[in-house]
mmCIF file of C-alpha atoms and ligand atoms in Angstrom:
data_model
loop_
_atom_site.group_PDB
_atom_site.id
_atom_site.type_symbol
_atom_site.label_atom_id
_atom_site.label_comp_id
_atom_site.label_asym_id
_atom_site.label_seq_id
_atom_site.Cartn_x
_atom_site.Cartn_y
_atom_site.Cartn_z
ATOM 1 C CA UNK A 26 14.402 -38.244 14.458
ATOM 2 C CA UNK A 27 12.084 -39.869 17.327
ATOM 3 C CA UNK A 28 8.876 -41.351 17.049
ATOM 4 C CA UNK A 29 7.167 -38.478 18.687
ATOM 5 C CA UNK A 30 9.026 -35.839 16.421
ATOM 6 C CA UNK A 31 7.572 -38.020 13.493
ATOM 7 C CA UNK A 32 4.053 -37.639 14.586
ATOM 8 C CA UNK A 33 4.471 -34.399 15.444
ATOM 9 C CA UNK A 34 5.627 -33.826 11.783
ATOM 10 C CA UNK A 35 2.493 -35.385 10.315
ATOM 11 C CA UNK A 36 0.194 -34.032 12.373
ATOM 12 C CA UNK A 37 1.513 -30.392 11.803
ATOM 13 C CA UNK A 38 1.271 -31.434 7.789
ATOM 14 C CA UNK A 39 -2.288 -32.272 8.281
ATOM 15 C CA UNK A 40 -3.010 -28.872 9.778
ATOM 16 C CA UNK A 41 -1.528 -27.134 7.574
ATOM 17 C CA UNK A 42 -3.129 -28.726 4.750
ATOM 18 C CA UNK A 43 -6.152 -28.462 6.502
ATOM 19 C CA UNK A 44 -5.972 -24.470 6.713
ATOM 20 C CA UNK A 45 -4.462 -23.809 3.399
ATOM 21 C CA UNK A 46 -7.834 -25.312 2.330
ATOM 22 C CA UNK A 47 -10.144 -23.364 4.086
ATOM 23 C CA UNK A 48 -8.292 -20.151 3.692
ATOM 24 C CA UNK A 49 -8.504 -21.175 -0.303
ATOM 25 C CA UNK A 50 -12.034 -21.265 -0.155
ATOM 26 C CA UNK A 51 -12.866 -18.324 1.771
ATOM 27 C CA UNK A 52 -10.638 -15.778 0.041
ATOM 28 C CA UNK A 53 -12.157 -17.364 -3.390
ATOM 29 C CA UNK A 54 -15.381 -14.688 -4.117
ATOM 30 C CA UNK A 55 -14.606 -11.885 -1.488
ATOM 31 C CA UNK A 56 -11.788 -10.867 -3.852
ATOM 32 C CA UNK A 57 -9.299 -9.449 -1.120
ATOM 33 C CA UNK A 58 -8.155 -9.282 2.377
ATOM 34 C CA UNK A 59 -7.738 -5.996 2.278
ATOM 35 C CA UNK A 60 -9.156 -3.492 4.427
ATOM 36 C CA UNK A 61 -12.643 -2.013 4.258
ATOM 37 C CA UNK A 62 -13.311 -4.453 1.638
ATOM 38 C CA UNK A 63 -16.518 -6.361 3.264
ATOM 39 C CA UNK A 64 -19.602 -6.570 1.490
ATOM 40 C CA UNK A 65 -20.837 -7.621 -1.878
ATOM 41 C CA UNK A 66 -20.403 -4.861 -4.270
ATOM 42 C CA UNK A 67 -23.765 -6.398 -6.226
ATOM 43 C CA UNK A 68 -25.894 -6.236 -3.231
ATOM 44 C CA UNK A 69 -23.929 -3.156 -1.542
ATOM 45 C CA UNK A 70 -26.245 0.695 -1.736
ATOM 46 C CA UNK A 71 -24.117 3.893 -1.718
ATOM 47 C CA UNK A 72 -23.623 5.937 1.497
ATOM 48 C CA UNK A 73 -25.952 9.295 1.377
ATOM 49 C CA UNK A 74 -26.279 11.596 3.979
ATOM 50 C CA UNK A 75 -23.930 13.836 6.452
ATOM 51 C CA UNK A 76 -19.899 13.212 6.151
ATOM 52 C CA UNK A 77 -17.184 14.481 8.504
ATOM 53 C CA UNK A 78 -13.550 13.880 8.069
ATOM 54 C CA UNK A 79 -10.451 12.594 9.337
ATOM 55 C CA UNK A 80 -7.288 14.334 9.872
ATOM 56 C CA UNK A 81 -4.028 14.707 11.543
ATOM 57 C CA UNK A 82 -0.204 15.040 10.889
ATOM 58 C CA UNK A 83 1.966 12.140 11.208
ATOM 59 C CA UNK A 84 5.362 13.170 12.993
ATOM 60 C CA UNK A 85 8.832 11.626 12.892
ATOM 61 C CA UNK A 86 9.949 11.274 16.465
ATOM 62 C CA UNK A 87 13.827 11.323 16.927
ATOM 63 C CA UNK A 88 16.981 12.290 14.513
ATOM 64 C CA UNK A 89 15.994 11.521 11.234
ATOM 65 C CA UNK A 90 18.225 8.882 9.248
ATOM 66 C CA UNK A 91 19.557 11.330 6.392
ATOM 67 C CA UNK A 92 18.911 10.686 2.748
ATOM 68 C CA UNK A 93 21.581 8.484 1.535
ATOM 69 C CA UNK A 94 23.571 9.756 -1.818
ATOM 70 C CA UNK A 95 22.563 6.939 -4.883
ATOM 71 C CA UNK A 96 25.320 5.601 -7.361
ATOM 72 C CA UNK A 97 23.626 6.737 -10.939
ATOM 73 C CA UNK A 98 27.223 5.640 -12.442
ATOM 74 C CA UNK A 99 25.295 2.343 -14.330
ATOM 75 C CA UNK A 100 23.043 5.050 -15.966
ATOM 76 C CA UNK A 101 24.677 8.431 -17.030
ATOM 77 C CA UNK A 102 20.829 9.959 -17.778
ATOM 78 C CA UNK A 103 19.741 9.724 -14.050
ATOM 79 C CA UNK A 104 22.948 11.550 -12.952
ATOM 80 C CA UNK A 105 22.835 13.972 -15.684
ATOM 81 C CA UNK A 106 18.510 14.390 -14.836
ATOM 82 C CA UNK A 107 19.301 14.437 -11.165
ATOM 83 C CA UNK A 108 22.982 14.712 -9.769
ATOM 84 C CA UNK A 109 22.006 14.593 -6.272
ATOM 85 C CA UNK A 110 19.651 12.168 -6.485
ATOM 86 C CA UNK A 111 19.077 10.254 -2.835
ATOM 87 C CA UNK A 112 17.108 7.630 -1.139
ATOM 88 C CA UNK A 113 12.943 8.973 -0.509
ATOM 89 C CA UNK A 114 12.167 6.040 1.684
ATOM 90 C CA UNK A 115 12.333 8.507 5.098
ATOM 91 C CA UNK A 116 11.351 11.921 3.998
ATOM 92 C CA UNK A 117 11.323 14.106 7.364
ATOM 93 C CA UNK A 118 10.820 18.077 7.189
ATOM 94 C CA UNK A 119 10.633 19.925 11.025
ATOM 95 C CA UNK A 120 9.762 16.484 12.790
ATOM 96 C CA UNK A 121 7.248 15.861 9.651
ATOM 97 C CA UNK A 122 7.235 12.652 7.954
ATOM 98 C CA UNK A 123 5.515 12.712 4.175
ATOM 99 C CA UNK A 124 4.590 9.711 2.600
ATOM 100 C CA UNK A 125 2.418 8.062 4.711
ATOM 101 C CA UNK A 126 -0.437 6.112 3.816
ATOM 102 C CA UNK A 127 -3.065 6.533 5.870
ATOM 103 C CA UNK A 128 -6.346 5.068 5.635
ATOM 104 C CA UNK A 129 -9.447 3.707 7.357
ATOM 105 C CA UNK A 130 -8.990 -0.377 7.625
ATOM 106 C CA UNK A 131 -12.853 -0.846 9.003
ATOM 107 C CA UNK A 132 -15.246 0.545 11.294
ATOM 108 C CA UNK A 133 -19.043 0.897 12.135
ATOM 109 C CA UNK A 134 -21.300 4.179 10.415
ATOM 110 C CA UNK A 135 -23.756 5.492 13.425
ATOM 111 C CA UNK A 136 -25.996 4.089 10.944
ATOM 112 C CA UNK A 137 -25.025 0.736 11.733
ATOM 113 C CA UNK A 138 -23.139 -0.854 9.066
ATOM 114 C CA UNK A 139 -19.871 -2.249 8.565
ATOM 115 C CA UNK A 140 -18.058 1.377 6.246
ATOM 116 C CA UNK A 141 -17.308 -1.607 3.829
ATOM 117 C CA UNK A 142 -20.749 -2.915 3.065
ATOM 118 C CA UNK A 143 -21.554 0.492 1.290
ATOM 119 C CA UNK A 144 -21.130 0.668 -2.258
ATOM 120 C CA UNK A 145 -18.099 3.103 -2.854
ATOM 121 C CA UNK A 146 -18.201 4.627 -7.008
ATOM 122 C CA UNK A 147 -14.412 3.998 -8.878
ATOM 123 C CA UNK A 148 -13.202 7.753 -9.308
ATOM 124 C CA UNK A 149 -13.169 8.977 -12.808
ATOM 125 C CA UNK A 150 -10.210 11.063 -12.297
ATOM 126 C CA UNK A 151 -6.618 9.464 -13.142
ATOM 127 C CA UNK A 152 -4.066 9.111 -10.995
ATOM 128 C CA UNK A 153 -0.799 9.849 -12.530
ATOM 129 C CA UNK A 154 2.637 7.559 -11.788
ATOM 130 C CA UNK A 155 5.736 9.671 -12.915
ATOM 131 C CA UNK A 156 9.195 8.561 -13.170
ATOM 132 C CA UNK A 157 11.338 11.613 -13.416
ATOM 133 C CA UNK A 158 14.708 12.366 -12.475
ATOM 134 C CA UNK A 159 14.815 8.483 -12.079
ATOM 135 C CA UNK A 160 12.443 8.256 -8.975
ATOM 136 C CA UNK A 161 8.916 7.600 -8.940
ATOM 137 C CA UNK A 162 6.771 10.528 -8.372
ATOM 138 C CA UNK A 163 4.746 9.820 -6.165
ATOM 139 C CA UNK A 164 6.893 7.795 -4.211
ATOM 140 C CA UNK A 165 3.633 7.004 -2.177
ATOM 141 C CA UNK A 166 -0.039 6.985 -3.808
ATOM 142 C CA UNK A 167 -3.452 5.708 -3.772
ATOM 143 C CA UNK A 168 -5.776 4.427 -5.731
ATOM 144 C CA UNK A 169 -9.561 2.787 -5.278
ATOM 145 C CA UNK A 170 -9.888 -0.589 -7.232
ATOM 146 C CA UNK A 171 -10.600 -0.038 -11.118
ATOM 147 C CA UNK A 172 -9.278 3.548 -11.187
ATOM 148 C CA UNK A 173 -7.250 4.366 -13.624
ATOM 149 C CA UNK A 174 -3.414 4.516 -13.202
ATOM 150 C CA UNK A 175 -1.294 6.645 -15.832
ATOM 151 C CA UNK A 176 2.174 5.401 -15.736
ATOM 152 C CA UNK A 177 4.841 8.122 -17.415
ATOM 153 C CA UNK A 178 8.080 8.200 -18.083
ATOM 154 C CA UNK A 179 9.778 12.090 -18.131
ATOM 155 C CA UNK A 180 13.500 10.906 -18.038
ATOM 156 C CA UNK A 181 15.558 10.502 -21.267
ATOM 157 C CA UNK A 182 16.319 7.155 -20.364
ATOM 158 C CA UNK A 183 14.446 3.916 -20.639
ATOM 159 C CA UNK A 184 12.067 2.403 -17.327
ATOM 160 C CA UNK A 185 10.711 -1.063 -16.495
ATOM 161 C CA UNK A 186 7.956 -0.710 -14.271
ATOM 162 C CA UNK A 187 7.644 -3.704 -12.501
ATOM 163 C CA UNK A 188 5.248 -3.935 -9.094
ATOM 164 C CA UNK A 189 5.021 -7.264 -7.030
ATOM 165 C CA UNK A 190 1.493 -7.340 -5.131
ATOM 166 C CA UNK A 191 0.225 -10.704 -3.348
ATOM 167 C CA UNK A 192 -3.537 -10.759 -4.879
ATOM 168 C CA UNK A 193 -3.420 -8.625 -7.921
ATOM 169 C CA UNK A 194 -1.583 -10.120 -10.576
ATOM 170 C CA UNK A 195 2.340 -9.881 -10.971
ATOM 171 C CA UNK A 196 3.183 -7.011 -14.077
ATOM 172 C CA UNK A 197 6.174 -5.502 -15.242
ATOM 173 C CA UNK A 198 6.667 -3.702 -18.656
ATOM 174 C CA UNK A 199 9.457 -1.411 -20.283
ATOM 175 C CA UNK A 200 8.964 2.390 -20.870
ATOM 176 C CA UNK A 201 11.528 3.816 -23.109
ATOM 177 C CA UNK A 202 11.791 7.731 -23.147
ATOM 178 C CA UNK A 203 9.169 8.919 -25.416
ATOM 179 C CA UNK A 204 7.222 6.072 -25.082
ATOM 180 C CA UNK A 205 3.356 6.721 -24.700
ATOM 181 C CA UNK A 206 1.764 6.705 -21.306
ATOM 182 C CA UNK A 207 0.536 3.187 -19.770
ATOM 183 C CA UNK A 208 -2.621 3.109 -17.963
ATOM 184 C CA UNK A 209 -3.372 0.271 -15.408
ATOM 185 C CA UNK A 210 -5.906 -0.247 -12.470
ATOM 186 C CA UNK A 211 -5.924 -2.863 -9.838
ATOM 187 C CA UNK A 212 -9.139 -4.967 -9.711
ATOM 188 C CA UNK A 213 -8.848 -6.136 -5.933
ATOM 189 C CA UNK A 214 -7.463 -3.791 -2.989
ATOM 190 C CA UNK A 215 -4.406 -4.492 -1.378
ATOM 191 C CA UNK A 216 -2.095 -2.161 1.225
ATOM 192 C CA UNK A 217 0.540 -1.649 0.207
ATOM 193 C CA UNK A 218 2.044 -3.022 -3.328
ATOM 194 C CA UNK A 219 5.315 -2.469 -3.525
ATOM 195 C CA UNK A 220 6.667 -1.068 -6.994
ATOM 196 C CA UNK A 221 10.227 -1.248 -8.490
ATOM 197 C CA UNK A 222 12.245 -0.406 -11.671
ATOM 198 C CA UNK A 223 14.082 -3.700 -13.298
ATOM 199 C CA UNK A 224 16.630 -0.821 -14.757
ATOM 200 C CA UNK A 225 17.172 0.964 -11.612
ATOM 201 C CA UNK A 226 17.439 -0.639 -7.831
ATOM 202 C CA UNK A 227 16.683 2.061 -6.342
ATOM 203 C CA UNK A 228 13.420 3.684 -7.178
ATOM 204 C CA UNK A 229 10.845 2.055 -5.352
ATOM 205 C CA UNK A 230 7.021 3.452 -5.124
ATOM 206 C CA UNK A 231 4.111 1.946 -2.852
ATOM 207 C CA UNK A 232 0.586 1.590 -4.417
ATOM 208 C CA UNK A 233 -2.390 1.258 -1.638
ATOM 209 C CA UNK A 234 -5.783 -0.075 -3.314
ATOM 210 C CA UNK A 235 -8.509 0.689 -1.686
ATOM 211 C CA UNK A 236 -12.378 -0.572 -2.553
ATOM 212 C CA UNK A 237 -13.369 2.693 -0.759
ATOM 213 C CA UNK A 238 -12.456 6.291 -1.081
ATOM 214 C CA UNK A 239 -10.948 6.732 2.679
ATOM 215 C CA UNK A 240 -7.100 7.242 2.060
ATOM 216 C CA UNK A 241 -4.446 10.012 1.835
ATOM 217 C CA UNK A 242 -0.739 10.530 1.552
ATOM 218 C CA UNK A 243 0.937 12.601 3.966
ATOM 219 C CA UNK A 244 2.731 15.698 2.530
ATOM 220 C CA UNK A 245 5.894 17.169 3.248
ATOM 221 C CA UNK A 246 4.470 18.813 6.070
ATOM 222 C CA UNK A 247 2.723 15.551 7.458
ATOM 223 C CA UNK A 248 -0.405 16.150 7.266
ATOM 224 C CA UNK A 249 -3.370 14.360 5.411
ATOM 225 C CA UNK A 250 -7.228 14.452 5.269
ATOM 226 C CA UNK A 251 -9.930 12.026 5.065
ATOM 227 C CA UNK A 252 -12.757 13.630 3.456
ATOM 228 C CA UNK A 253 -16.270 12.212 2.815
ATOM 229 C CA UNK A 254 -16.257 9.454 5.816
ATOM 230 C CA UNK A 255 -19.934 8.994 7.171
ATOM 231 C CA UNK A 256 -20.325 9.558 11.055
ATOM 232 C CA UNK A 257 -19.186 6.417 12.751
ATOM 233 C CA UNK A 258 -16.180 4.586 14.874
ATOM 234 C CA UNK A 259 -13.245 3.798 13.011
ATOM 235 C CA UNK A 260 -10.243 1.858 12.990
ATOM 236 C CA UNK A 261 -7.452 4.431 10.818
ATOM 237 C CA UNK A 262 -3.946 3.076 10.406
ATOM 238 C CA UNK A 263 -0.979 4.507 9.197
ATOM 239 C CA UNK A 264 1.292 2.933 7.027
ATOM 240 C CA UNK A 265 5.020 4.103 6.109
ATOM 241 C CA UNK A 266 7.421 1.720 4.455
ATOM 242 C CA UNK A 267 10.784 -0.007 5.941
ATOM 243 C CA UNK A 268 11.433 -3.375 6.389
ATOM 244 C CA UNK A 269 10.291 -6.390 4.479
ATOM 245 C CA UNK A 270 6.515 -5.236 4.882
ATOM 246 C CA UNK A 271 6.442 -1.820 6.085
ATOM 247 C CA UNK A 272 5.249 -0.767 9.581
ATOM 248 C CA UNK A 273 2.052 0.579 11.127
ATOM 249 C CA UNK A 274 -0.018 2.797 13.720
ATOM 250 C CA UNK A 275 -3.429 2.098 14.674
ATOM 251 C CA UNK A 276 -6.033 4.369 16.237
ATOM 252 C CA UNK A 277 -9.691 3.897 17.076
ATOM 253 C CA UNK A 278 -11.196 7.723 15.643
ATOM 254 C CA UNK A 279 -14.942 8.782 16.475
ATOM 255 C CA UNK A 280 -16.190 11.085 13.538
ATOM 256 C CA UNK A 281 -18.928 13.253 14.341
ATOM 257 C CA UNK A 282 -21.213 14.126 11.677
ATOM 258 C CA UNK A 283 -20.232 17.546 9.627
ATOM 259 C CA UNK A 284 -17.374 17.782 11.925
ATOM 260 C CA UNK A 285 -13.565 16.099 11.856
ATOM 261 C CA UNK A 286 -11.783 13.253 14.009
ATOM 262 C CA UNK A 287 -8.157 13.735 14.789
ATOM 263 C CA UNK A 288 -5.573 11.060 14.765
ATOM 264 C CA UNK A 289 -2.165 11.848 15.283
ATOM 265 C CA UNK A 290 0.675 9.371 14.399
ATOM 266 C CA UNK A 291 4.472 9.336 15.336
ATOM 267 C CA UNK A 292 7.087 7.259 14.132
ATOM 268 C CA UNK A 293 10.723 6.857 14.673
ATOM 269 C CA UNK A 294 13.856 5.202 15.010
ATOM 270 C CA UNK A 295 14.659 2.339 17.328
ATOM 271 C CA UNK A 296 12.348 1.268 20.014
ATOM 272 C CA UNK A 297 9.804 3.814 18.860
ATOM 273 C CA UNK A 298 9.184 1.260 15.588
ATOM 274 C CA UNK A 299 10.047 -1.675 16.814
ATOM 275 C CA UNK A 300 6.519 -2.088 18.800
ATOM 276 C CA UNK A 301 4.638 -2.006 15.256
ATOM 277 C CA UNK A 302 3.184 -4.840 13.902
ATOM 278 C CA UNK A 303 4.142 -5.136 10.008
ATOM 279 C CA UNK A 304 1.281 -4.821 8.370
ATOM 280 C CA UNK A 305 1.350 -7.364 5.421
ATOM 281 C CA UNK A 306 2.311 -10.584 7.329
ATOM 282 C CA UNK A 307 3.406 -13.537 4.949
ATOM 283 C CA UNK A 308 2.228 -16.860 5.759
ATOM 284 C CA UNK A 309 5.743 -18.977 5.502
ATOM 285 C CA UNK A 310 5.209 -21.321 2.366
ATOM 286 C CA UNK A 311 3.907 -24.964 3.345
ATOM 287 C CA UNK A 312 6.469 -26.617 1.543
ATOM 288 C CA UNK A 313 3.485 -28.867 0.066
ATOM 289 C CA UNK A 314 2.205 -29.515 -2.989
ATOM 290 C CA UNK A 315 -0.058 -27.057 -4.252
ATOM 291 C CA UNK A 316 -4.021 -27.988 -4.038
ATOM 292 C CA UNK A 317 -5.140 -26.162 -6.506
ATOM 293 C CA UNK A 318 -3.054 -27.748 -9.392
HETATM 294 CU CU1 CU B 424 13.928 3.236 -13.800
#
């Protein structure tokens, strides 16, 4: 190693050090990085007056990868539940692709503010997590921070429900059949958190958290709806899994009040993917010691 590569070294160090500091102190109160997440929820009034909505169908462009057959030899109950059981990670019907999470990341109301510095109320309906026929069901869902999560198991076999966000905490926990229903919310919002079974590779669900109420899940037939959204100019992206972190579309989408904005997504194979921009980006891991230890 040269002298300049040495400098080079330490300088780059010092940078690094120097941002992993500042980002540690800015993401410290706001809670999340998430999107439409701005604003103080103490200070932060709730949205009244005219809504419109947001909708479209999300299509799969090209030949459709086709569900892959799953080995259920490790665990005779998911075979015997579900014989055919395949992969749900690409679920395409006529050009249609379902599970898609599909949400508005931030944008201005005609009234002026930023969507996110609105107060937004936590549901008081639950949102119910199956696992049956050893998948998750939903595969897909979504959630607004502090609403309740019911977490079921409907197989006669036992389930470990483990999900791996980045700013909520880490959680896994066994469900044996018959066991009673675990319920679970997310304090800060984060898209997507990926969820798997320690007893089973290969059921895998995706959890979006949202701070507002702006989100749906596209259906078989692709299509989802955004209702409630106040007049304004929004940024709307579309999420669908794949990949380390996923992939995503972005549109800008006027919505006019008492009326609807339309955004259409596509997403495919090959090229068509490959110009998305994955939408949960790891920093690489400053191989440093940690600051706040
Ligand atoms: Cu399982």
């Amino acid at each position: 190693m040269n002298k300049q590569t040495k400098v080079w070294l330490v300088l780059s160090l010092a940078l690094s050090l120097l941002a992993l500091g500042s980002a540690c102190g800015g993401a410290k109160d706001s809670g999340t990085n998430a999107p439409a997440t701005g604003g103080s929820d103490a200070a932060a009034a709730p949205y009244s007056g005219a809504t419109g909505t947001i909708a479209g169908v999300v299509s799969f462009e090209g030949t459709a990868p086709a569900p892959k057959k799953i080995d259920t030899t490790a665990d005779a109950a998911c075979g015997k539940a579900n014989p055919n059981l395949t992969t749900d990670d690409t679920i395409v019907t006529d050009g249609k692709l379902a599970n898609v999470f599909v949400y508005i990341k931030e944008g201005t109301v005609d009234a002026g503010k930023k969507i996110g510095e609105y107060a937004w109320s936590t549901p008081s309906n639950t949102v119910q997590l199956d696992q049956r026929g050893c998948h998750y069901n939903p595969h897909v869902l979504g959630v607004q921070t502090n609403q309740k999560i019911s977490i079921t198991n409907s197989d006669q076999t036992q389930h470990n429900i483990h999900w791996i966000p980045k700013t909520n905490p880490e959680w896994n926990q066994s469900q044996p059949n018959g066991a009673p229903a675990i319920e679970k919310t997310f304090t800060r919002a984060e898209v997507l958190i990926p969820v798997k079974c320690n007893q089973h590779p290969w059921m895998k669900a995706y959890i979006g958290v949202m701070r507002t109420p702006f989100f749906d899940v596209t259906e078989t037939n692709g299509a989802y709806e955004i209702k409630g959204v106040p007049p304004g100019k929004y940024t709307v992206v579309a999420w669908r899994e794949g990949g380390t972190n996923g992939s995503e579309k972005t549109m800008e989408v006027t919505v006019p009040a008492n009326g609807s904005g339309k955004a259409d997504f596509a997403f495919g194979g090959g090229a068509a993917t490959s110009s998305t921009k994955p939408s949960l980006t790891m920093m690489p891991a400053p191989e440093i010691p940690s600051l706040h230890k």
